[in-house]
Tab-separated table of C-alpha atoms in Angstrom:
chain	number	residue	atom	x	y	z
N	1	UNK	CA	-109.625	-21.597	-59.611
N	2	UNK	CA	-113.327	-22.556	-59.868
N	3	UNK	CA	-115.106	-20.708	-62.657
N	4	UNK	CA	-117.918	-19.409	-60.462
N	5	UNK	CA	-115.378	-17.599	-58.300
N	6	UNK	CA	-113.388	-16.042	-61.122
N	7	UNK	CA	-116.330	-14.751	-63.127
N	8	UNK	CA	-116.756	-11.610	-61.023
N	9	UNK	CA	-113.034	-10.811	-60.866
N	10	UNK	CA	-111.906	-8.121	-63.332
N	11	UNK	CA	-109.363	-9.238	-65.889
N	12	UNK	CA	-105.875	-7.941	-65.228
N	13	UNK	CA	-104.950	-5.179	-67.656
N	14	UNK	CA	-101.288	-5.279	-68.670
N	15	UNK	CA	-99.444	-1.972	-68.194
N	16	UNK	CA	-98.024	-0.079	-71.140
N	17	UNK	CA	-94.878	-1.997	-72.061
N	18	UNK	CA	-92.861	1.119	-72.926
N	19	UNK	CA	-93.480	2.636	-69.472
N	20	UNK	CA	-92.400	-0.558	-67.688
N	21	UNK	CA	-89.319	-0.906	-69.911
N	22	UNK	CA	-88.304	2.662	-69.011
N	23	UNK	CA	-88.707	1.881	-65.300
N	24	UNK	CA	-86.621	-1.269	-65.719
N	25	UNK	CA	-83.858	0.726	-67.437
N	26	UNK	CA	-83.821	3.294	-64.664
N	27	UNK	CA	-83.720	0.575	-62.005
N	28	UNK	CA	-80.798	-1.198	-63.700
N	29	UNK	CA	-78.907	2.083	-64.041
N	30	UNK	CA	-79.387	2.750	-60.325
N	31	UNK	CA	-78.332	-0.817	-59.555
N	32	UNK	CA	-75.100	-0.329	-61.523
N	33	UNK	CA	-74.336	2.915	-59.712
N	34	UNK	CA	-75.086	1.327	-56.334
N	35	UNK	CA	-72.855	-1.633	-57.167
N	36	UNK	CA	-70.011	0.826	-57.817
N	37	UNK	CA	-70.645	2.445	-54.436
N	38	UNK	CA	-70.691	-0.975	-52.783
N	39	UNK	CA	-67.325	-1.908	-54.334
N	40	UNK	CA	-65.841	1.290	-52.900
N	41	UNK	CA	-67.273	0.688	-49.416
N	42	UNK	CA	-64.681	-0.205	-46.718
N	43	UNK	CA	-64.114	-3.936	-46.259
N	44	UNK	CA	-62.341	-3.714	-42.896
N	45	UNK	CA	-64.369	-5.982	-40.627
N	46	UNK	CA	-62.948	-4.319	-37.519
N	47	UNK	CA	-64.425	-0.937	-38.450
N	48	UNK	CA	-68.093	-0.583	-37.333
N	49	UNK	CA	-68.605	2.395	-39.681
N	50	UNK	CA	-67.310	0.353	-42.619
N	51	UNK	CA	-69.479	-2.655	-41.754
N	52	UNK	CA	-72.546	-0.399	-41.527
N	53	UNK	CA	-71.858	1.221	-44.907
N	54	UNK	CA	-71.271	-2.164	-46.535
N	55	UNK	CA	-74.471	-3.610	-45.053
N	56	UNK	CA	-76.527	-0.645	-46.283
N	57	UNK	CA	-75.098	-1.099	-49.759
N	58	UNK	CA	-75.984	-4.816	-49.723
N	59	UNK	CA	-79.512	-4.015	-48.568
N	60	UNK	CA	-79.957	-1.430	-51.315
N	61	UNK	CA	-78.750	-3.965	-53.906
N	62	UNK	CA	-81.288	-6.527	-52.660
N	63	UNK	CA	-84.070	-3.951	-52.929
N	64	UNK	CA	-83.060	-2.891	-56.444
N	65	UNK	CA	-82.719	-6.523	-57.601
N	66	UNK	CA	-86.200	-7.276	-56.293
N	67	UNK	CA	-87.629	-4.169	-57.962
N	68	UNK	CA	-86.024	-5.108	-61.284
N	69	UNK	CA	-87.448	-8.624	-61.144
N	70	UNK	CA	-90.918	-7.431	-60.118
N	71	UNK	CA	-91.001	-4.977	-63.018
N	72	UNK	CA	-89.888	-7.734	-65.397
N	73	UNK	CA	-92.735	-9.963	-64.190
N	74	UNK	CA	-95.165	-7.056	-64.541
N	75	UNK	CA	-94.016	-6.550	-68.135
N	76	UNK	CA	-94.056	-10.244	-69.082
N	77	UNK	CA	-97.321	-11.117	-67.382
N	78	UNK	CA	-98.112	-13.878	-64.859
N	79	UNK	CA	-96.190	-17.158	-64.981
N	80	UNK	CA	-97.857	-20.203	-66.540
N	81	UNK	CA	-100.201	-22.244	-64.390
N	82	UNK	CA	-98.592	-25.159	-62.537
N	83	UNK	CA	-98.954	-28.616	-64.082
N	84	UNK	CA	-101.641	-30.933	-62.813
N	85	UNK	CA	-100.433	-33.366	-60.130
N	86	UNK	CA	-99.376	-36.762	-61.442
N	87	UNK	CA	-99.561	-40.111	-59.726
N	88	UNK	CA	-95.878	-40.893	-60.153
N	89	UNK	CA	-93.310	-38.895	-58.165
N	90	UNK	CA	-91.685	-36.138	-60.153
N	91	UNK	CA	-88.405	-34.471	-59.416
N	92	UNK	CA	-88.803	-30.896	-58.139
N	93	UNK	CA	-88.092	-28.240	-60.716
N	94	UNK	CA	-84.693	-26.691	-60.255
N	95	UNK	CA	-84.968	-22.911	-60.174
N	96	UNK	CA	-82.037	-20.570	-59.603
N	97	UNK	CA	-82.279	-19.374	-56.027
N	98	UNK	CA	-81.462	-15.827	-57.069
N	99	UNK	CA	-84.360	-15.536	-59.518
N	100	UNK	CA	-87.755	-14.034	-58.826
N	101	UNK	CA	-89.536	-17.333	-59.533
N	102	UNK	CA	-87.778	-18.947	-56.602
N	103	UNK	CA	-88.999	-16.208	-54.261
N	104	UNK	CA	-92.593	-15.314	-55.230
N	105	UNK	CA	-95.498	-17.730	-55.423
N	106	UNK	CA	-99.270	-17.581	-55.215
N	107	UNK	CA	-102.073	-19.638	-53.706
N	108	UNK	CA	-105.851	-19.754	-53.537
N	109	UNK	CA	-107.976	-21.549	-50.947
N	110	UNK	CA	-111.639	-22.258	-51.788
N	111	UNK	CA	-113.782	-22.289	-48.677
N	112	UNK	CA	-116.781	-23.810	-50.462
N	113	UNK	CA	-115.020	-26.853	-51.871
N	114	UNK	CA	-112.088	-26.951	-49.411
N	115	UNK	CA	-109.776	-27.085	-52.402
N	116	UNK	CA	-106.376	-25.389	-52.578
N	117	UNK	CA	-104.354	-24.313	-55.590
N	118	UNK	CA	-100.637	-23.430	-55.413
N	119	UNK	CA	-98.276	-22.112	-58.027
N	120	UNK	CA	-95.110	-24.079	-58.706
N	121	UNK	CA	-93.059	-21.245	-57.224
N	122	UNK	CA	-94.801	-21.621	-53.863
N	123	UNK	CA	-93.815	-25.303	-53.752
N	124	UNK	CA	-90.212	-24.200	-54.260
N	125	UNK	CA	-90.395	-21.556	-51.531
N	126	UNK	CA	-91.822	-23.988	-49.005
N	127	UNK	CA	-89.560	-26.845	-50.124
N	128	UNK	CA	-92.523	-29.104	-50.936
N	129	UNK	CA	-92.731	-31.804	-53.599
N	130	UNK	CA	-94.755	-30.392	-56.554
N	131	UNK	CA	-96.463	-33.779	-56.863
N	132	UNK	CA	-97.873	-33.489	-53.327
N	133	UNK	CA	-101.307	-31.905	-52.838
N	134	UNK	CA	-101.243	-28.282	-51.626
N	135	UNK	CA	-101.903	-27.718	-47.948
N	136	UNK	CA	-105.272	-26.423	-46.835
N	137	UNK	CA	-105.567	-23.357	-44.629
N	138	UNK	CA	-105.916	-25.652	-41.618
N	139	UNK	CA	-102.715	-27.496	-42.583
N	140	UNK	CA	-100.615	-24.440	-43.486
N	141	UNK	CA	-99.684	-23.574	-39.848
N	142	UNK	CA	-97.901	-26.930	-39.559
N	143	UNK	CA	-95.031	-25.410	-41.597
N	144	UNK	CA	-94.780	-22.290	-39.432
N	145	UNK	CA	-92.540	-21.780	-36.406
N	146	UNK	CA	-94.471	-22.122	-33.158
N	147	UNK	CA	-93.988	-18.488	-32.118
N	148	UNK	CA	-95.309	-17.208	-35.487
N	149	UNK	CA	-98.428	-19.391	-35.694
N	150	UNK	CA	-100.713	-17.084	-33.656
N	151	UNK	CA	-99.924	-14.190	-36.016
N	152	UNK	CA	-100.729	-16.284	-39.116
N	153	UNK	CA	-103.952	-17.544	-37.528
N	154	UNK	CA	-105.035	-13.993	-36.700
N	155	UNK	CA	-104.320	-12.719	-40.220
N	156	UNK	CA	-106.230	-15.563	-41.894
N	157	UNK	CA	-109.159	-15.284	-39.474
N	158	UNK	CA	-109.463	-11.519	-39.997
N	159	UNK	CA	-109.429	-12.050	-43.744
N	160	UNK	CA	-112.062	-14.804	-43.791
N	161	UNK	CA	-114.377	-13.368	-41.130
N	162	UNK	CA	-113.995	-9.606	-41.504
N	163	UNK	CA	-112.795	-9.473	-45.150
N	164	UNK	CA	-109.589	-7.711	-44.117
N	165	UNK	CA	-106.604	-7.874	-46.452
N	166	UNK	CA	-103.572	-9.900	-45.342
N	167	UNK	CA	-100.169	-8.290	-45.056
N	168	UNK	CA	-97.662	-9.903	-42.738
N	169	UNK	CA	-94.628	-12.131	-42.336
N	170	UNK	CA	-93.918	-15.446	-40.694
N	171	UNK	CA	-91.139	-17.999	-40.691
N	172	UNK	CA	-91.520	-21.482	-42.104
N	173	UNK	CA	-89.409	-24.599	-41.622
N	174	UNK	CA	-88.603	-26.467	-44.824
N	175	UNK	CA	-88.307	-30.273	-44.882
N	176	UNK	CA	-84.509	-29.929	-45.029
N	177	UNK	CA	-84.574	-27.997	-41.736
N	178	UNK	CA	-83.910	-24.614	-43.316
N	179	UNK	CA	-85.859	-21.646	-41.965
N	180	UNK	CA	-87.181	-19.082	-44.429
N	181	UNK	CA	-89.028	-15.806	-43.865
N	182	UNK	CA	-92.174	-15.464	-45.977
N	183	UNK	CA	-94.127	-12.259	-46.615
N	184	UNK	CA	-97.786	-12.972	-47.325
N	185	UNK	CA	-100.171	-10.513	-48.992
N	186	UNK	CA	-103.721	-11.625	-49.689
N	187	UNK	CA	-107.364	-10.679	-49.915
N	188	UNK	CA	-110.751	-12.353	-49.612
N	189	UNK	CA	-112.749	-13.349	-52.682
N	190	UNK	CA	-116.425	-12.610	-52.121
N	191	UNK	CA	-119.387	-14.348	-53.643
N	192	UNK	CA	-122.596	-12.695	-54.897
N	193	UNK	CA	-124.071	-12.124	-51.417
N	194	UNK	CA	-120.864	-10.581	-50.074
N	195	UNK	CA	-119.719	-13.626	-48.113
N	196	UNK	CA	-116.119	-14.816	-48.253
N	197	UNK	CA	-115.905	-17.708	-50.662
N	198	UNK	CA	-112.140	-18.011	-51.012
N	199	UNK	CA	-108.852	-16.411	-50.131
N	200	UNK	CA	-106.122	-15.517	-52.612
N	201	UNK	CA	-102.551	-14.660	-51.599
N	202	UNK	CA	-99.058	-13.950	-52.918
N	203	UNK	CA	-96.228	-15.335	-50.812
N	204	UNK	CA	-92.719	-13.976	-51.158
N	205	UNK	CA	-89.488	-15.378	-49.774
N	206	UNK	CA	-87.851	-12.357	-48.128
N	207	UNK	CA	-85.208	-14.269	-46.190
N	208	UNK	CA	-82.220	-12.615	-47.872
N	209	UNK	CA	-83.779	-9.180	-47.631
N	210	UNK	CA	-84.437	-9.596	-43.906
N	211	UNK	CA	-80.926	-10.957	-43.444
N	212	UNK	CA	-79.552	-7.790	-45.017
N	213	UNK	CA	-81.801	-5.641	-42.852
N	214	UNK	CA	-80.655	-7.494	-39.737
N	215	UNK	CA	-77.061	-6.931	-40.774
N	216	UNK	CA	-77.753	-3.222	-41.162
N	217	UNK	CA	-79.458	-3.113	-37.754
N	218	UNK	CA	-76.690	-5.076	-36.051
N	219	UNK	CA	-73.936	-2.972	-37.567
N	220	UNK	CA	-75.824	0.213	-36.685
N	221	UNK	CA	-76.072	-1.000	-33.083
N	222	UNK	CA	-72.401	-1.960	-33.177
N	223	UNK	CA	-71.525	1.490	-34.482
N	224	UNK	CA	-73.628	3.167	-31.807
N	225	UNK	CA	-71.985	1.002	-29.141
N	226	UNK	CA	-68.566	1.848	-30.586
N	227	UNK	CA	-69.399	5.548	-30.454
N	228	UNK	CA	-70.709	5.201	-26.902
N	229	UNK	CA	-67.492	3.486	-25.822
N	230	UNK	CA	-65.436	6.171	-27.572
N	231	UNK	CA	-67.433	8.933	-25.857
N	232	UNK	CA	-67.085	7.220	-22.483
N	233	UNK	CA	-63.355	6.756	-23.018
N	234	UNK	CA	-62.999	10.401	-24.022
N	235	UNK	CA	-64.861	11.589	-20.910
N	236	UNK	CA	-62.722	9.392	-18.666
N	237	UNK	CA	-59.503	10.557	-20.327
N	238	UNK	CA	-60.547	14.204	-19.931
N	239	UNK	CA	-61.376	13.602	-16.277
N	240	UNK	CA	-57.986	11.976	-15.720
N	241	UNK	CA	-56.247	14.833	-17.466
N	242	UNK	CA	-58.128	17.502	-15.541
N	243	UNK	CA	-57.387	15.679	-12.300
N	244	UNK	CA	-53.610	15.704	-12.743
N	245	UNK	CA	-52.731	18.789	-14.804
N	246	UNK	CA	-52.176	21.980	-12.781
N	247	UNK	CA	-55.554	23.517	-11.910
N	248	UNK	CA	-54.385	27.125	-12.280
N	249	UNK	CA	-55.540	29.260	-15.163
N	250	UNK	CA	-53.875	32.441	-16.349
N	251	UNK	CA	-50.621	33.475	-14.705
N	252	UNK	CA	-48.969	31.946	-11.654
N	253	UNK	CA	-46.061	33.263	-9.589
N	254	UNK	CA	-43.475	31.143	-7.725
N	255	UNK	CA	-42.744	32.197	-5.041
N	256	UNK	CA	-45.722	34.416	-4.382
N	257	UNK	CA	-43.528	37.424	-3.441
N	258	UNK	CA	-40.018	38.599	-4.085
N	259	UNK	CA	-38.031	40.139	-6.930
N	260	UNK	CA	-36.843	36.761	-8.180
N	261	UNK	CA	-40.319	35.295	-8.676
N	262	UNK	CA	-41.186	33.327	-11.794
N	263	UNK	CA	-44.180	34.553	-13.802
N	264	UNK	CA	-45.699	31.339	-15.231
N	265	UNK	CA	-48.384	30.562	-17.808
N	266	UNK	CA	-49.288	27.427	-19.772
N	267	UNK	CA	-51.829	26.080	-22.248
N	268	UNK	CA	-52.963	22.615	-23.276
N	269	UNK	CA	-53.993	22.425	-26.946
N	270	UNK	CA	-56.070	19.339	-27.834
N	271	UNK	CA	-55.932	17.580	-31.187
N	272	UNK	CA	-58.753	18.614	-33.538
N	273	UNK	CA	-58.641	15.486	-35.728
N	274	UNK	CA	-59.257	12.928	-32.961
N	275	UNK	CA	-61.691	12.737	-30.056
N	276	UNK	CA	-59.119	10.828	-27.992
N	277	UNK	CA	-56.954	12.538	-25.405
N	278	UNK	CA	-53.194	12.218	-25.779
N	279	UNK	CA	-50.456	11.915	-23.172
N	280	UNK	CA	-49.113	15.491	-23.208
N	281	UNK	CA	-48.577	17.282	-19.893
N	282	UNK	CA	-47.141	20.421	-18.330
N	283	UNK	CA	-46.411	21.114	-14.680
N	284	UNK	CA	-45.002	23.743	-12.319
N	285	UNK	CA	-44.317	22.826	-8.712
N	286	UNK	CA	-42.879	24.954	-5.897
N	287	UNK	CA	-40.514	22.846	-3.777
N	288	UNK	CA	-39.884	23.148	-0.049
N	289	UNK	CA	-36.353	24.548	-0.514
N	290	UNK	CA	-37.672	27.479	-2.577
N	291	UNK	CA	-36.780	25.983	-5.953
N	292	UNK	CA	-39.333	25.563	-8.742
N	293	UNK	CA	-39.741	22.389	-10.804
N	294	UNK	CA	-40.894	22.923	-14.403
N	295	UNK	CA	-41.693	20.029	-16.719
N	296	UNK	CA	-43.417	19.158	-19.957
N	297	UNK	CA	-43.744	15.715	-21.514
N	298	UNK	CA	-45.537	13.495	-23.968
N	299	UNK	CA	-46.449	9.820	-23.654
N	300	UNK	CA	-47.032	8.182	-27.046
N	301	UNK	CA	-50.540	7.130	-28.007
N	302	UNK	CA	-54.058	8.286	-27.204
N	303	UNK	CA	-56.968	7.242	-25.032
N	304	UNK	CA	-57.625	6.228	-21.441
N	305	UNK	CA	-54.563	3.965	-21.164
N	306	UNK	CA	-52.230	6.759	-22.267
N	307	UNK	CA	-53.976	9.346	-20.089
N	308	UNK	CA	-53.647	7.068	-17.056
N	309	UNK	CA	-49.976	6.457	-17.918
N	310	UNK	CA	-49.410	10.204	-18.135
N	311	UNK	CA	-51.091	10.632	-14.754
N	312	UNK	CA	-48.816	7.956	-13.278
N	313	UNK	CA	-45.642	9.615	-14.643
N	314	UNK	CA	-46.623	13.101	-13.552
N	315	UNK	CA	-47.632	11.914	-10.083
N	316	UNK	CA	-44.364	10.011	-9.724
N	317	UNK	CA	-42.340	13.038	-10.892
N	318	UNK	CA	-43.987	15.285	-8.312
N	319	UNK	CA	-43.471	12.762	-5.561
N	320	UNK	CA	-39.803	12.136	-6.402
N	321	UNK	CA	-39.043	15.852	-6.839
N	322	UNK	CA	-39.829	16.628	-3.187
N	323	UNK	CA	-36.855	14.441	-2.195
N	324	UNK	CA	-34.529	17.089	-3.623
N	325	UNK	CA	-33.336	14.850	-6.493
N	326	UNK	CA	-31.793	16.609	-9.482
N	327	UNK	CA	-33.431	16.529	-12.959
N	328	UNK	CA	-31.055	13.889	-14.378
N	329	UNK	CA	-31.854	11.510	-11.523
N	330	UNK	CA	-35.582	12.198	-11.906
N	331	UNK	CA	-35.384	11.232	-15.596
N	332	UNK	CA	-33.612	7.970	-14.699
N	333	UNK	CA	-36.294	7.075	-12.171
N	334	UNK	CA	-39.089	7.884	-14.630
N	335	UNK	CA	-37.382	5.678	-17.221
N	336	UNK	CA	-37.258	2.758	-14.753
N	337	UNK	CA	-40.909	3.292	-13.877
N	338	UNK	CA	-42.023	3.288	-17.507
N	339	UNK	CA	-39.745	0.353	-18.378
N	340	UNK	CA	-41.367	-1.730	-15.616
N	341	UNK	CA	-44.910	-0.686	-16.523
N	342	UNK	CA	-47.427	-3.389	-17.477
N	343	UNK	CA	-48.397	-1.362	-20.538
N	344	UNK	CA	-45.240	-0.778	-22.645
N	345	UNK	CA	-44.967	2.809	-23.821
N	346	UNK	CA	-42.486	5.453	-24.855
N	347	UNK	CA	-42.364	8.980	-23.562
N	348	UNK	CA	-40.372	12.171	-23.862
N	349	UNK	CA	-39.892	14.849	-21.239
N	350	UNK	CA	-37.983	17.928	-20.136
N	351	UNK	CA	-37.438	18.559	-16.439
N	352	UNK	CA	-36.028	21.866	-15.130
N	353	UNK	CA	-35.121	22.936	-11.600
N	354	UNK	CA	-34.798	26.688	-11.057
N	355	UNK	CA	-33.129	28.163	-7.935
N	356	UNK	CA	-34.211	31.834	-7.601
N	357	UNK	CA	-31.427	32.854	-5.207
N	358	UNK	CA	-28.736	32.052	-7.797
N	359	UNK	CA	-30.961	32.235	-10.914
N	360	UNK	CA	-29.556	28.859	-11.883
N	361	UNK	CA	-31.536	26.562	-14.162
N	362	UNK	CA	-30.555	22.878	-14.028
N	363	UNK	CA	-32.293	20.681	-16.572
N	364	UNK	CA	-32.397	17.267	-18.225
N	365	UNK	CA	-34.244	15.854	-21.192
N	366	UNK	CA	-35.433	12.453	-22.431
N	367	UNK	CA	-35.703	12.557	-26.223
N	368	UNK	CA	-37.558	15.876	-26.032
N	369	UNK	CA	-37.167	19.268	-27.756
N	370	UNK	CA	-34.843	21.479	-25.709
N	371	UNK	CA	-36.228	24.625	-24.008
N	372	UNK	CA	-35.889	27.943	-25.821
N	373	UNK	CA	-34.352	30.921	-24.051
N	374	UNK	CA	-35.356	34.462	-25.086
N	375	UNK	CA	-33.226	37.402	-23.986
N	376	UNK	CA	-33.082	40.981	-25.215
N	377	UNK	CA	-35.353	40.392	-28.214
N	378	UNK	CA	-33.504	37.325	-29.515
N	379	UNK	CA	-33.934	33.622	-28.876
N	380	UNK	CA	-31.939	30.418	-28.979
N	381	UNK	CA	-32.281	26.738	-28.181
N	382	UNK	CA	-30.424	25.529	-25.104
N	383	UNK	CA	-27.697	22.959	-25.747
N	384	UNK	CA	-29.230	19.626	-24.764
N	385	UNK	CA	-27.525	17.086	-22.496
N	386	UNK	CA	-27.690	13.392	-23.398
N	387	UNK	CA	-30.986	11.599	-22.853
N	388	UNK	CA	-32.959	8.875	-24.613
N	389	UNK	CA	-36.725	8.409	-24.725
N	390	UNK	CA	-38.330	7.202	-21.518
N	391	UNK	CA	-39.014	3.475	-21.735
N	392	UNK	CA	-36.627	2.967	-24.670
N	393	UNK	CA	-33.901	1.123	-22.760
N	394	UNK	CA	-33.296	-0.180	-19.259
N	395	UNK	CA	-30.739	1.522	-17.046
N	396	UNK	CA	-30.455	4.675	-19.163
N	397	UNK	CA	-28.377	7.505	-17.704
N	398	UNK	CA	-29.457	11.114	-18.261
N	399	UNK	CA	-27.083	14.059	-18.367
N	400	UNK	CA	-27.727	17.523	-16.959
N	401	UNK	CA	-27.029	21.041	-18.118
N	402	UNK	CA	-26.970	24.369	-16.283
N	403	UNK	CA	-27.846	27.846	-17.432
N	404	UNK	CA	-27.615	31.096	-15.506
N	405	UNK	CA	-30.652	33.244	-16.212
N	406	UNK	CA	-31.031	37.018	-16.081
N	407	UNK	CA	-33.808	39.375	-15.123
N	408	UNK	CA	-36.322	39.581	-17.960
N	409	UNK	CA	-35.315	36.259	-19.512
N	410	UNK	CA	-38.096	34.113	-20.869
N	411	UNK	CA	-37.992	30.296	-20.931
N	412	UNK	CA	-40.301	28.392	-23.321
N	413	UNK	CA	-40.982	24.659	-22.888
N	414	UNK	CA	-43.254	22.788	-25.334
N	415	UNK	CA	-44.217	19.373	-26.675
N	416	UNK	CA	-43.594	18.571	-30.321
N	417	UNK	CA	-47.305	18.590	-31.159
N	418	UNK	CA	-47.080	22.379	-31.085
N	419	UNK	CA	-45.137	22.394	-34.357
N	420	UNK	CA	-46.621	19.293	-36.010
N	421	UNK	CA	-46.332	19.618	-39.777
N	422	UNK	CA	-43.125	21.661	-39.582
N	423	UNK	CA	-39.726	20.145	-40.279
N	424	UNK	CA	-36.505	20.196	-38.268
N	425	UNK	CA	-34.840	23.540	-37.740
N	426	UNK	CA	-37.641	25.384	-39.546
N	427	UNK	CA	-40.106	24.521	-36.770
N	428	UNK	CA	-37.715	25.774	-34.085
N	429	UNK	CA	-36.891	28.871	-36.095
N	430	UNK	CA	-40.568	29.836	-36.257
N	431	UNK	CA	-40.613	29.836	-32.480
N	432	UNK	CA	-37.339	31.754	-32.211
N	433	UNK	CA	-38.641	34.340	-34.678
N	434	UNK	CA	-41.299	35.263	-32.127
N	435	UNK	CA	-38.603	36.884	-29.965
N	436	UNK	CA	-39.453	40.556	-30.780
N	437	UNK	CA	-43.147	39.977	-30.102
N	438	UNK	CA	-42.445	38.088	-26.870
N	439	UNK	CA	-40.167	40.908	-25.668
N	440	UNK	CA	-43.040	43.328	-25.964
N	441	UNK	CA	-45.446	41.140	-23.973
N	442	UNK	CA	-46.169	42.269	-20.417
N	443	UNK	CA	-46.845	38.880	-18.820
N	444	UNK	CA	-46.166	35.189	-19.358
N	445	UNK	CA	-49.846	34.785	-20.182
N	446	UNK	CA	-49.497	37.325	-23.004
N	447	UNK	CA	-46.535	35.333	-24.296
N	448	UNK	CA	-48.573	32.117	-24.349
N	449	UNK	CA	-51.302	33.899	-26.324
N	450	UNK	CA	-48.704	35.039	-28.856
N	451	UNK	CA	-47.421	31.483	-29.347
N	452	UNK	CA	-50.938	30.063	-29.700
N	453	UNK	CA	-51.891	32.757	-32.213
N	454	UNK	CA	-48.831	31.907	-34.314
N	455	UNK	CA	-49.209	28.133	-34.265
N	456	UNK	CA	-52.999	27.912	-34.048
N	457	UNK	CA	-55.330	26.675	-31.344
N	458	UNK	CA	-57.633	24.841	-33.761
N	459	UNK	CA	-57.145	22.352	-36.621
N	460	UNK	CA	-54.331	20.629	-34.779
N	461	UNK	CA	-53.065	17.203	-35.897
N	462	UNK	CA	-51.689	16.352	-32.450
N	463	UNK	CA	-52.107	17.380	-28.817
N	464	UNK	CA	-49.615	19.949	-27.554
N	465	UNK	CA	-48.561	21.793	-24.419
N	466	UNK	CA	-46.677	25.064	-24.031
N	467	UNK	CA	-45.258	26.380	-20.729
N	468	UNK	CA	-43.608	29.789	-20.388
N	469	UNK	CA	-41.615	31.094	-17.403
N	470	UNK	CA	-40.569	34.717	-17.169
N	471	UNK	CA	-37.721	35.683	-14.834
N	472	UNK	CA	-37.996	38.640	-12.504
N	473	UNK	CA	-40.684	40.999	-11.315
C-alpha cells in the first residue's frame, strides 16, 4: 500500500488475547456438542425430515468452523504480506482447502497510481498464479459469471463514487473451470480532501457455506412438499372413506318398523399415531327380501391406495349381496376380486346375514375375529367357520355358521384395531366382561359408547371399527 494512503489510517489495535481465547474455547465446545448432534441425526436419505436435520447440522458446523478460524486469525493478527512477484514462474503455494487461509484474502486498488495489491490467499481463492500481476478493478469482472457482473459493477461504482461500503457476493470461474462463490466486503480509502483514492476489500470463499445453505433450503422444500403430499393423500383418503362408509350417525333400525327390527349403531375410530387412513370398514345394508347384511373388515396398509381398495371391496360386497348370495359365497367372491387386483393386498372380514322372520344369523369370516354374542348379562364368542384371509390364496372356500338369536340379544362385530396392544384371549375377555354394562344400556348407540369408553377413542395405535346390532324392539 502506498505510504501516503496509509498514513491517515488508524493502526489496528489487537484485542485482549484472554478474551479471544475464551471465545475460541466456547466456540470449540459448541462445535463438539454440535458434532455429537450431527452424528445422531438420521442418515436415511429417503426421509425428508432426516435430510433436513442433517443439512442443518452440517450448516451449523460450517458456521462454527468459520467462527473458530476467524477468532484464531483475530488473536494471531494479520497474515504476513505476500512476497514480491518474481520474474521466474513459481509454483502456487499449497494450502489446505479446509483452512481459513484458503478462504479469506484481501486486496487494495489504488485509483491514483492504478496499482493493485493482493494477498497470497486471494490468489488461491481465485485460482491465479501468485507470480502473475493482480487484476485491476477494470479486469476483475473478467473472472465473474456473466449474470453476476452487473452486481459487482454496481457495488464497486457505489463505493468509488458515493463512498458506500461494499457488501455482496458474486460467483467467479477459476482457470480450472471450477465455480466458487465469493463474499466481498470493502470500503473506500479517502484522501485529505475527502475524495476516494483507493478501495480496500476482504474477499471470502463461501462456496461450502452456500452449498450447505442450499442443501438446507432444498431439503426444507422437499420436506414441505412431502408434507403437502401427505396432507393431500390424507384428504383424499378421508373423502374416499366418507363416500363409502354408511352415512348414518347414531342409531339405525332395519326394518324401520316391526317387533323384529335390528337396532344398529357403529363407530369408526381413527389411528392417533398416523395421519394416514387405514382400510377398516363397517356396513349395514337392508336387502330386498327383508334380510339385513352386516359386515366389518380391514384391508392391510394405510393411505389412498388402501382406502380405494377398501372402497372397491365394500362396493363389490354390496353389489353381490343384492343377488341373494350367502355369506360364504360372498367371501369367496371377495377373495377372487382381491386376488386379481392390480395392487396385491390382504384383508380380513366378517359377513353376517340376519333373517328377522326366523331370527337366524348366517355368517362367514375371512381371517377375522368372530362376532361376540351377549345374552342375559353374559357374553361369548361365536364358533368360527373356516376361512382364510382375503387375497391369501386363490380359490379359497369359506364355511358358514348359523346362530338362532333371541329377543334382547346383542351382536358385536369389530376390527382387531379395537384391541391393539392386548394379547389373545385377554383382549376378547375384556370385551366379554362388558356384558353387565351392555345389558343395562337402552340402545345400540349406548352400547357403542360403552365399548369406546372402555377401549379409548384417542391414543390409538391402529384404526378400528365397531358395529353393534341389538335384536328386538
